[in-house]
Coordinates of C-alpha atoms in Angstrom, one line a residue:
Q17 CA 112.1 108.1 107.9
V18 CA 111.1 106.8 104.6
Q19 CA 110.7 109.4 101.9
L20 CA 109.7 109.4 98.2
V21 CA 110.4 112.7 96.5
E22 CA 109.1 113.3 92.9
S23 CA 110.6 115.8 90.5
G24 CA 110.5 116.6 86.8
G25 CA 106.9 117.8 86.5
G26 CA 106.0 121.0 84.6
W27 CA 104.3 122.5 81.7
V28 CA 104.6 121.1 78.2
Q29 CA 102.7 121.3 74.9
T30 CA 100.8 118.5 73.3
G31 CA 103.1 116.0 71.8
G32 CA 106.0 116.9 74.1
S33 CA 107.9 114.8 76.6
L34 CA 108.8 114.9 80.2
R35 CA 110.8 112.6 82.5
L36 CA 109.6 112.2 86.1
S37 CA 112.0 111.1 88.8
C38 CA 111.4 109.6 92.2
A39 CA 114.1 109.6 94.8
A40 CA 113.7 107.1 97.6
S41 CA 115.4 107.5 101.0
G42 CA 115.2 106.1 104.4
R43 CA 115.4 102.5 103.2
T44 CA 116.4 100.6 100.2
F45 CA 113.6 100.0 97.7
S46 CA 115.5 97.5 95.6
N47 CA 113.4 94.7 97.1
A48 CA 110.1 96.6 96.6
D49 CA 107.8 97.1 93.6
M50 CA 107.4 100.7 92.7
G51 CA 104.7 102.6 90.9
W52 CA 103.5 105.8 89.4
F53 CA 99.9 107.0 89.9
R54 CA 98.2 110.2 88.8
Q55 CA 95.2 112.2 89.9
A56 CA 93.5 114.7 87.6
P57 CA 91.3 117.5 88.9
G58 CA 88.0 116.0 90.0
K59 CA 89.1 112.4 89.4
E60 CA 90.3 109.6 91.5
R61 CA 93.9 108.7 91.8
S62 CA 94.7 105.8 89.4
L63 CA 97.6 103.6 88.4
V64 CA 99.8 104.8 85.5
A65 CA 102.6 102.2 85.7
A66 CA 104.3 99.8 88.0
I67 CA 107.6 98.0 88.0
S68 CA 108.9 94.9 89.7
T69 CA 111.9 94.8 92.0
S70 CA 114.4 93.8 89.2
G71 CA 112.7 96.0 86.6
G72 CA 112.0 93.0 84.5
G73 CA 108.3 93.3 84.9
T74 CA 106.2 96.3 84.1
V75 CA 102.5 97.1 83.8
Y76 CA 100.8 100.2 82.3
A77 CA 97.4 101.7 82.2
D78 CA 95.9 101.3 78.7
S79 CA 95.8 105.0 78.3
V80 CA 99.6 105.4 78.4
K81 CA 100.7 102.1 76.8
G82 CA 103.2 102.8 74.0
R83 CA 103.8 106.4 75.3
F84 CA 105.1 106.1 78.8
I85 CA 108.1 104.0 80.1
I86 CA 108.7 103.2 83.7
S87 CA 112.2 102.3 84.8
R88 CA 114.3 102.1 87.9
D89 CA 117.9 102.3 89.0
N90 CA 118.3 100.2 92.2
S91 CA 121.9 101.4 92.7
K92 CA 120.6 104.9 93.1
N93 CA 117.3 104.1 94.7
M94 CA 115.5 105.9 91.9
V95 CA 112.4 105.3 89.8
Y96 CA 111.6 107.1 86.5
L97 CA 108.6 107.7 84.3
E98 CA 109.4 108.7 80.7
M99 CA 106.4 110.4 79.2
N100 CA 106.2 110.9 75.5
S101 CA 103.5 112.1 73.1
L102 CA 101.8 113.9 75.9
K103 CA 98.2 114.8 75.6
P104 CA 96.0 117.3 77.5
E105 CA 94.3 114.3 79.2
D106 CA 97.7 113.5 80.8
T107 CA 97.4 116.6 82.9
A108 CA 97.5 115.6 86.5
V109 CA 99.5 115.4 89.7
Y110 CA 101.8 112.4 89.4
Y111 CA 102.7 110.4 92.5
C112 CA 105.4 107.9 93.2
A113 CA 104.5 104.9 95.3
G114 CA 106.6 102.2 96.9
E115 CA 105.8 98.7 98.0
Y116 CA 102.4 97.2 98.1
K117 CA 100.7 94.4 100.0
G118 CA 97.8 92.9 98.1
S119 CA 97.1 94.2 94.6
Y120 CA 99.1 96.8 92.8
V121 CA 96.0 98.3 91.3
N122 CA 94.6 99.1 94.7
I123 CA 95.7 102.5 95.9
Q124 CA 95.1 101.5 99.5
D125 CA 97.5 98.6 99.2
W126 CA 100.5 100.8 98.5
I127 CA 102.5 101.7 101.6
Y128 CA 104.8 104.6 100.8
W129 CA 103.8 107.8 98.8
G130 CA 105.5 110.9 97.6
Q131 CA 103.9 114.4 97.7
G132 CA 103.4 114.5 93.9
T133 CA 104.6 116.5 91.0
R134 CA 102.2 118.4 88.7
V135 CA 102.2 117.9 85.0
T136 CA 100.3 120.2 82.7
V137 CA 99.9 119.5 79.0
S138 CA 98.5 122.4 77.0
S139 CA 96.6 121.9 73.7

């Protein structure tokens, strides 16, 4: 059974940092693109960042460019999201996603999803 399990969420003050982790099991994801999405209360889930199989290619939402860094360790089947200079508007549930067929910006094109980890940024 394929599983993606996020961890690392929590409460942090504005300007703080958090590092989210996504542990994949049930299959190897070294040959799959991976991504992080987030969903704030009352809003739709949206892409935060995505990373290619080798880690050499990354994309970010404009709202997090320069503050967040996505990375992966294929030897450990792990994906990370380093979040710096956090703002209250970053408050959301963050989801790890694995492998897509189609476009990486389309939520429905991603195949595997974690349960999410909550991030709260206080002002």
